[in-house]
């Protein structure tokens, strides 16, 4: 349910309504809009009706949320969300580029990539220290040593860090080093991990599961917001289809579909989405043309010797060419590449 407060309703009235909602067994999620305040009430709506709140002073209306997801939907919040990651705004006019290797491999590797991508205008350094590999025999990541190398490289170059959390047990360690927590495709429906991420104070990048529908994906996002963490960015990274000419099928139609349903920013990962460096630039440009708020791209100084995802990683020179093309394209869709 959404409780819509009257325009200019006092703080006391707003607080009294919140107290009443909580007494009735619901969690309150207030949204302070330009025009008025609305309060999202989340709980077991079939148990206690909330219509009676309409009689409270300061309340204009109590309206049901029809979609199964409540907090991520446009019904509750009409304006687009802008997520701030230590001064970098995701969801505003600027296209935010996150770039770096699939895995952190060494101090030299991560610093070289950081310098190269920063020079081209990337704002985030990406890289995995805990890798969710399909095979238990594949490289699993450098763990804390890797996190520390990435933090140092990002600080030296003035980049933000985004890295993946794969287990609830590592959350404090990841939070110590990162600016934004990535939840990977393989964990998109790991509800305990989503709740754990929702309880941190870090912005979250939630990748779409390779077999999740838009509704399932938005329900996964709802797990994070329902814990009180509203700083969530969605990420399309390709889904499984019958097509095997590419590693996954990058579903760019998610962008307009989710735009209509949700206020959350959306970035696109053309690296995992295609699985081959040759296709990355085309799909990155297409993503921005389709309305993406940002991109996450794998870049490696020596893809042939990468510990993971070499075939889909761009060399720094190719990344630089892509950034040039993005700069030309962005104004055509009223965006800017800083
Ligand atoms: C990654 O970003 O390196 C990664 C493992 O991504 P995904 O979860 O989308 O497969
Ligand atoms: Mn990867």
Short mmCIF file of C-alpha atoms and ligand atoms in Angstrom, two decimals:
data_model
loop_
_atom_site.label_atom_id
_atom_site.label_comp_id
_atom_site.label_asym_id
_atom_site.label_seq_id
_atom_site.Cartn_x
_atom_site.Cartn_y
_atom_site.Cartn_z
CA UNK A 1 0.00 0.00 0.00
CA UNK A 2 1.05 3.60 -0.53
CA UNK A 3 0.03 6.27 1.93
CA UNK A 4 -0.01 9.63 0.15
CA UNK A 5 0.43 12.53 2.55
CA UNK A 6 -1.26 15.85 1.90
CA UNK A 7 0.89 18.56 0.32
CA UNK A 8 2.69 20.39 3.13
CA UNK A 9 1.62 17.90 5.85
CA UNK A 10 3.67 18.56 9.00
CA UNK A 11 6.52 16.39 10.24
CA UNK A 12 4.44 15.48 13.34
CA UNK A 13 1.57 14.20 11.21
CA UNK A 14 3.97 12.23 9.02
CA UNK A 15 5.64 10.65 12.07
CA UNK A 16 2.30 9.77 13.66
CA UNK A 17 1.24 8.00 10.46
CA UNK A 18 4.54 6.09 10.29
CA UNK A 19 4.11 4.98 13.92
CA UNK A 20 0.59 3.73 13.22
CA UNK A 21 1.73 1.80 10.12
CA UNK A 22 4.45 0.10 12.16
CA UNK A 23 1.99 -0.72 14.97
CA UNK A 24 -0.09 -2.47 12.35
CA UNK A 25 2.91 -4.69 11.57
CA UNK A 26 4.27 -3.10 8.38
CA UNK A 27 7.65 -1.67 7.48
CA UNK A 28 7.60 1.97 6.38
CA UNK A 29 9.57 3.22 3.38
CA UNK A 30 9.06 6.98 3.11
CA UNK A 31 9.85 8.80 -0.12
CA UNK A 32 10.22 12.56 0.08
CA UNK A 33 9.25 13.83 -3.37
CA UNK A 34 9.45 17.40 -4.63
CA UNK A 35 5.69 17.80 -4.35
CA UNK A 36 4.73 15.57 -1.47
CA UNK A 37 5.72 12.70 0.78
CA UNK A 38 4.51 9.18 0.20
CA UNK A 39 5.02 6.22 2.51
CA UNK A 40 5.42 2.72 1.11
CA UNK A 41 4.01 0.16 3.54
CA UNK A 42 5.38 -3.31 3.08
CA UNK A 43 4.21 -6.39 4.90
CA UNK A 44 1.53 -9.03 4.72
CA UNK A 45 -1.19 -6.88 3.25
CA UNK A 46 -3.81 -9.57 3.39
CA UNK A 47 -3.57 -9.65 7.21
CA UNK A 48 -4.28 -6.10 8.38
CA UNK A 49 -6.06 -3.63 6.13
CA UNK A 50 -4.50 -0.19 5.96
CA UNK A 51 -7.45 1.73 4.54
CA UNK A 52 -8.28 3.02 8.05
CA UNK A 53 -5.20 5.25 7.82
CA UNK A 54 -7.19 7.49 5.48
CA UNK A 55 -8.88 8.99 8.53
CA UNK A 56 -5.60 10.15 10.08
CA UNK A 57 -4.72 13.87 9.95
CA UNK A 58 -2.41 14.72 7.05
CA UNK A 59 -3.28 11.65 4.97
CA UNK A 60 -4.69 12.34 1.52
CA UNK A 61 -5.12 8.80 0.21
CA UNK A 62 -4.23 5.17 0.74
CA UNK A 63 -3.73 3.37 -2.55
CA UNK A 64 -2.80 -0.23 -3.29
CA UNK A 65 0.38 -1.17 -5.18
CA UNK A 66 -0.77 -3.59 -7.83
CA UNK A 67 2.57 -5.04 -8.91
CA UNK A 68 4.19 -7.83 -6.87
CA UNK A 69 7.31 -5.69 -6.41
CA UNK A 70 6.57 -2.65 -4.28
CA UNK A 71 9.66 -0.54 -3.59
CA UNK A 72 11.40 -0.90 -6.95
CA UNK A 73 8.28 0.00 -8.93
CA UNK A 74 7.13 3.26 -10.47
CA UNK A 75 3.83 3.07 -8.62
CA UNK A 76 5.59 4.09 -5.41
CA UNK A 77 8.29 6.33 -6.87
CA UNK A 78 7.69 8.13 -10.15
CA UNK A 79 11.01 9.97 -10.47
CA UNK A 80 14.04 8.09 -11.72
CA UNK A 81 16.50 7.18 -8.98
CA UNK A 82 20.04 8.54 -9.15
CA UNK A 83 22.50 6.42 -7.18
CA UNK A 84 25.48 8.28 -5.77
CA UNK A 85 28.67 6.28 -5.41
CA UNK A 86 31.16 8.54 -3.62
CA UNK A 87 30.32 11.49 -5.85
CA UNK A 88 29.67 9.57 -9.09
CA UNK A 89 25.99 9.78 -10.04
CA UNK A 90 24.50 6.75 -11.82
CA UNK A 91 21.16 7.45 -13.49
CA UNK A 92 21.72 11.14 -14.28
CA UNK A 93 22.79 12.55 -17.67
CA UNK A 94 26.33 11.21 -17.64
CA UNK A 95 27.00 7.70 -18.92
CA UNK A 96 29.00 5.96 -16.20
CA UNK A 97 31.64 3.54 -17.42
CA UNK A 98 32.99 0.78 -15.19
CA UNK A 99 35.96 -1.00 -16.68
CA UNK A 100 38.67 -3.42 -15.68
CA UNK A 101 39.69 -7.04 -15.80
CA UNK A 102 37.43 -9.97 -15.08
CA UNK A 103 39.80 -11.00 -12.26
CA UNK A 104 42.45 -9.13 -10.35
CA UNK A 105 45.67 -10.99 -11.11
CA UNK A 106 48.59 -8.90 -9.89
CA UNK A 107 49.49 -5.41 -8.69
CA UNK A 108 50.99 -4.55 -12.08
CA UNK A 109 48.00 -5.84 -14.03
CA UNK A 110 45.38 -3.97 -12.03
CA UNK A 111 47.36 -0.74 -11.93
CA UNK A 112 48.03 -0.84 -15.67
CA UNK A 113 44.34 -1.34 -16.41
CA UNK A 114 43.31 1.33 -13.90
CA UNK A 115 45.58 3.90 -15.54
CA UNK A 116 44.43 2.97 -19.04
CA UNK A 117 40.70 3.11 -18.33
CA UNK A 118 40.94 6.26 -16.22
CA UNK A 119 42.76 8.01 -19.06
CA UNK A 120 39.78 7.27 -21.32
CA UNK A 121 37.15 8.55 -18.88
CA UNK A 122 36.02 5.46 -16.95
CA UNK A 123 34.82 6.29 -13.44
CA UNK A 124 34.94 2.82 -11.91
CA UNK A 125 37.52 0.08 -11.75
CA UNK A 126 35.89 -3.33 -11.94
CA UNK A 127 37.56 -6.62 -11.07
CA UNK A 128 36.80 -9.82 -9.21
CA UNK A 129 38.71 -11.04 -6.16
CA UNK A 130 36.20 -13.81 -5.46
CA UNK A 131 35.21 -15.45 -8.73
CA UNK A 132 32.05 -17.53 -9.11
CA UNK A 133 33.51 -19.97 -11.63
CA UNK A 134 31.51 -22.63 -13.41
CA UNK A 135 34.28 -25.14 -12.69
CA UNK A 136 35.76 -25.64 -9.20
CA UNK A 137 39.14 -26.21 -10.92
CA UNK A 138 39.22 -22.76 -12.55
CA UNK A 139 41.01 -19.77 -11.00
CA UNK A 140 38.95 -18.64 -8.00
CA UNK A 141 40.45 -15.18 -7.41
CA UNK A 142 43.12 -13.60 -5.18
CA UNK A 143 40.65 -12.85 -2.37
CA UNK A 144 41.81 -10.23 0.16
CA UNK A 145 45.18 -9.76 -1.55
CA UNK A 146 43.32 -8.93 -4.76
CA UNK A 147 40.95 -6.53 -3.01
CA UNK A 148 43.84 -4.68 -1.52
CA UNK A 149 45.62 -4.42 -4.91
CA UNK A 150 42.47 -3.09 -6.56
CA UNK A 151 41.81 -0.56 -3.79
CA UNK A 152 45.36 0.77 -4.10
CA UNK A 153 45.13 1.03 -7.90
CA UNK A 154 41.76 2.78 -7.71
CA UNK A 155 42.96 5.24 -5.08
CA UNK A 156 46.07 6.05 -7.04
CA UNK A 157 44.08 6.78 -10.20
CA UNK A 158 40.96 8.34 -8.64
CA UNK A 159 38.53 5.58 -9.62
CA UNK A 160 35.66 4.01 -7.64
CA UNK A 161 35.77 0.26 -7.00
CA UNK A 162 33.07 -2.28 -7.88
CA UNK A 163 33.68 -5.91 -6.99
CA UNK A 164 31.61 -9.02 -6.52
CA UNK A 165 30.34 -10.46 -3.25
CA UNK A 166 29.75 -14.19 -3.62
CA UNK A 167 29.16 -15.24 -0.02
CA UNK A 168 27.53 -13.81 3.08
CA UNK A 169 30.69 -14.80 4.97
CA UNK A 170 32.80 -12.26 3.02
CA UNK A 171 30.55 -9.23 3.37
CA UNK A 172 32.61 -7.32 5.95
CA UNK A 173 35.82 -7.92 4.03
CA UNK A 174 34.30 -6.76 0.73
CA UNK A 175 32.78 -3.67 2.39
CA UNK A 176 36.18 -2.71 3.77
CA UNK A 177 37.64 -2.42 0.26
CA UNK A 178 34.85 -1.60 -2.16
CA UNK A 179 32.68 1.41 -3.03
CA UNK A 180 29.96 -0.67 -4.68
CA UNK A 181 29.02 -4.33 -4.23
CA UNK A 182 28.35 -6.43 -7.32
CA UNK A 183 25.95 -9.35 -7.04
CA UNK A 184 26.62 -11.68 -9.94
CA UNK A 185 24.28 -13.41 -12.35
CA UNK A 186 24.73 -16.74 -10.61
CA UNK A 187 23.54 -15.25 -7.33
CA UNK A 188 20.68 -13.13 -8.66
CA UNK A 189 18.22 -15.32 -6.77
CA UNK A 190 20.39 -16.13 -3.76
CA UNK A 191 17.94 -14.47 -1.40
CA UNK A 192 20.12 -14.71 1.70
CA UNK A 193 22.93 -12.93 -0.17
CA UNK A 194 20.53 -10.28 -1.49
CA UNK A 195 19.25 -9.59 2.03
CA UNK A 196 22.82 -9.44 3.29
CA UNK A 197 23.71 -6.88 0.61
CA UNK A 198 20.55 -4.98 1.48
CA UNK A 199 21.74 -4.61 5.07
CA UNK A 200 25.04 -2.96 4.07
CA UNK A 201 25.43 0.76 3.50
CA UNK A 202 27.12 0.23 0.11
CA UNK A 203 25.43 0.85 -3.24
CA UNK A 204 24.68 -2.42 -5.05
CA UNK A 205 25.09 -3.46 -8.69
CA UNK A 206 22.69 -6.35 -9.19
CA UNK A 207 23.24 -8.38 -12.32
CA UNK A 208 20.34 -10.11 -13.99
CA UNK A 209 20.36 -13.88 -13.63
CA UNK A 210 20.94 -15.69 -16.89
CA UNK A 211 17.52 -17.32 -16.62
CA UNK A 212 15.46 -14.74 -14.75
CA UNK A 213 12.46 -13.01 -16.24
CA UNK A 214 12.05 -9.27 -15.80
CA UNK A 215 9.55 -9.85 -13.01
CA UNK A 216 11.83 -12.30 -11.19
CA UNK A 217 14.68 -9.84 -11.59
CA UNK A 218 12.69 -6.97 -10.11
CA UNK A 219 11.63 -9.23 -7.23
CA UNK A 220 15.32 -9.94 -6.59
CA UNK A 221 15.92 -6.17 -6.51
CA UNK A 222 13.00 -5.85 -4.11
CA UNK A 223 14.85 -8.09 -1.61
CA UNK A 224 17.62 -5.49 -1.42
CA UNK A 225 15.38 -2.42 -1.12
CA UNK A 226 13.14 -4.13 1.43
CA UNK A 227 16.16 -4.30 3.76
CA UNK A 228 16.44 -0.51 3.56
CA UNK A 229 19.16 -0.18 0.93
CA UNK A 230 17.74 1.97 -1.88
CA UNK A 231 21.05 2.50 -3.68
CA UNK A 232 20.59 -0.16 -6.28
CA UNK A 233 21.66 -0.23 -9.92
CA UNK A 234 20.38 -2.95 -12.25
CA UNK A 235 22.62 -4.63 -14.83
CA UNK A 236 21.62 -6.53 -17.95
CA UNK A 237 24.37 -9.03 -18.78
CA UNK A 238 22.74 -11.48 -21.18
CA UNK A 239 20.37 -14.39 -20.79
CA UNK A 240 20.39 -17.99 -21.96
CA UNK A 241 18.57 -18.63 -25.19
CA UNK A 242 18.89 -21.27 -27.94
CA UNK A 243 21.44 -19.02 -29.68
CA UNK A 244 25.03 -20.15 -29.26
CA UNK A 245 26.86 -17.85 -31.67
CA UNK A 246 27.33 -15.55 -28.67
CA UNK A 247 27.99 -16.61 -25.06
CA UNK A 248 24.63 -15.22 -23.92
CA UNK A 249 21.92 -13.16 -25.63
CA UNK A 250 22.17 -9.56 -24.49
CA UNK A 251 18.57 -8.55 -23.88
CA UNK A 252 18.60 -4.83 -24.58
CA UNK A 253 14.82 -4.78 -24.63
CA UNK A 254 15.09 -5.03 -20.85
CA UNK A 255 16.02 -1.34 -20.82
CA UNK A 256 12.74 0.15 -22.10
CA UNK A 257 10.70 -2.56 -20.37
CA UNK A 258 12.27 -1.97 -16.96
CA UNK A 259 12.28 1.81 -17.47
CA UNK A 260 8.51 1.68 -17.61
CA UNK A 261 8.23 -0.53 -14.54
CA UNK A 262 10.98 0.72 -12.25
CA UNK A 263 12.72 3.92 -11.18
CA UNK A 264 16.12 2.22 -10.78
CA UNK A 265 19.13 3.01 -13.01
CA UNK A 266 20.23 0.34 -15.50
CA UNK A 267 23.72 -0.42 -16.77
CA UNK A 268 24.68 -2.98 -19.41
CA UNK A 269 27.51 -5.51 -19.54
CA UNK A 270 28.29 -6.21 -23.21
CA UNK A 271 31.35 -8.31 -22.29
CA UNK A 272 29.52 -11.19 -20.59
CA UNK A 273 26.50 -10.49 -22.78
CA UNK A 274 28.37 -11.43 -25.97
CA UNK A 275 31.41 -13.38 -24.75
CA UNK A 276 33.65 -12.05 -27.53
CA UNK A 277 35.64 -8.82 -27.67
CA UNK A 278 34.68 -8.28 -31.32
CA UNK A 279 31.04 -7.74 -30.42
CA UNK A 280 31.54 -5.64 -27.30
CA UNK A 281 31.74 -2.17 -28.91
CA UNK A 282 28.62 -2.64 -31.08
CA UNK A 283 26.54 -3.78 -28.16
CA UNK A 284 27.92 -1.10 -25.83
CA UNK A 285 26.84 1.59 -28.32
CA UNK A 286 23.48 -0.09 -28.83
CA UNK A 287 22.96 -0.19 -25.06
CA UNK A 288 23.54 3.54 -24.70
CA UNK A 289 21.31 4.23 -27.70
CA UNK A 290 18.61 2.14 -25.99
CA UNK A 291 18.83 4.23 -22.83
CA UNK A 292 21.38 2.53 -20.56
CA UNK A 293 22.76 4.71 -17.76
CA UNK A 294 26.16 3.10 -17.91
CA UNK A 295 28.33 0.21 -19.04
CA UNK A 296 30.50 -2.37 -17.33
CA UNK A 297 33.25 -3.61 -19.63
CA UNK A 298 36.09 -6.08 -19.25
CA UNK A 299 39.49 -4.66 -20.18
CA UNK A 300 42.79 -6.54 -19.91
CA UNK A 301 46.30 -5.53 -21.00
CA UNK A 302 47.01 -9.05 -22.27
CA UNK A 303 43.74 -10.89 -22.89
CA UNK A 304 45.47 -13.97 -24.32
CA UNK A 305 46.98 -14.65 -20.90
CA UNK A 306 44.04 -13.55 -18.72
CA UNK A 307 43.12 -15.85 -15.81
CA UNK A 308 39.45 -15.54 -16.75
CA UNK A 309 37.30 -14.22 -19.59
CA UNK A 310 40.23 -13.30 -21.87
CA UNK A 311 38.23 -13.87 -25.11
CA UNK A 312 35.70 -11.18 -24.18
CA UNK A 313 38.18 -8.65 -22.78
CA UNK A 314 39.11 -5.52 -24.71
CA UNK A 315 42.71 -4.42 -24.99
CA UNK A 316 43.20 -0.85 -23.74
CA UNK A 317 43.51 0.45 -27.33
CA UNK A 318 40.15 -1.06 -28.31
CA UNK A 319 38.62 0.34 -25.14
CA UNK A 320 39.93 3.79 -26.09
CA UNK A 321 38.30 3.49 -29.54
CA UNK A 322 35.02 2.51 -27.93
CA UNK A 323 35.12 5.53 -25.62
CA UNK A 324 35.66 7.80 -28.66
CA UNK A 325 32.61 6.31 -30.37
CA UNK A 326 30.55 6.65 -27.19
CA UNK A 327 31.45 10.32 -26.99
CA UNK A 328 30.11 10.85 -30.49
CA UNK A 329 26.95 8.84 -29.89
CA UNK A 330 25.90 10.09 -26.46
CA UNK A 331 24.68 13.60 -27.46
CA UNK A 332 22.31 12.02 -30.03
CA UNK A 333 20.42 10.43 -27.12
CA UNK A 334 20.75 13.47 -24.80
CA UNK A 335 23.52 11.90 -22.77
CA UNK A 336 27.07 12.85 -22.01
CA UNK A 337 30.29 10.91 -21.60
CA UNK A 338 32.41 12.84 -19.10
C1 LIG B 1 31.87 -10.75 -13.82
O1 LIG B 1 31.44 -9.59 -13.82
O2 LIG B 1 33.08 -11.04 -13.97
C2 LIG B 1 30.88 -11.85 -13.74
C3 LIG B 1 31.22 -13.04 -13.25
O3 LIG B 1 29.68 -11.50 -14.24
P1 LIG B 1 28.30 -12.31 -14.32
O4 LIG B 1 27.86 -12.51 -12.88
O5 LIG B 1 27.41 -11.40 -15.09
O6 LIG B 1 28.57 -13.61 -15.03
MN1 LIG B 2 34.11 -12.02 -16.24
#
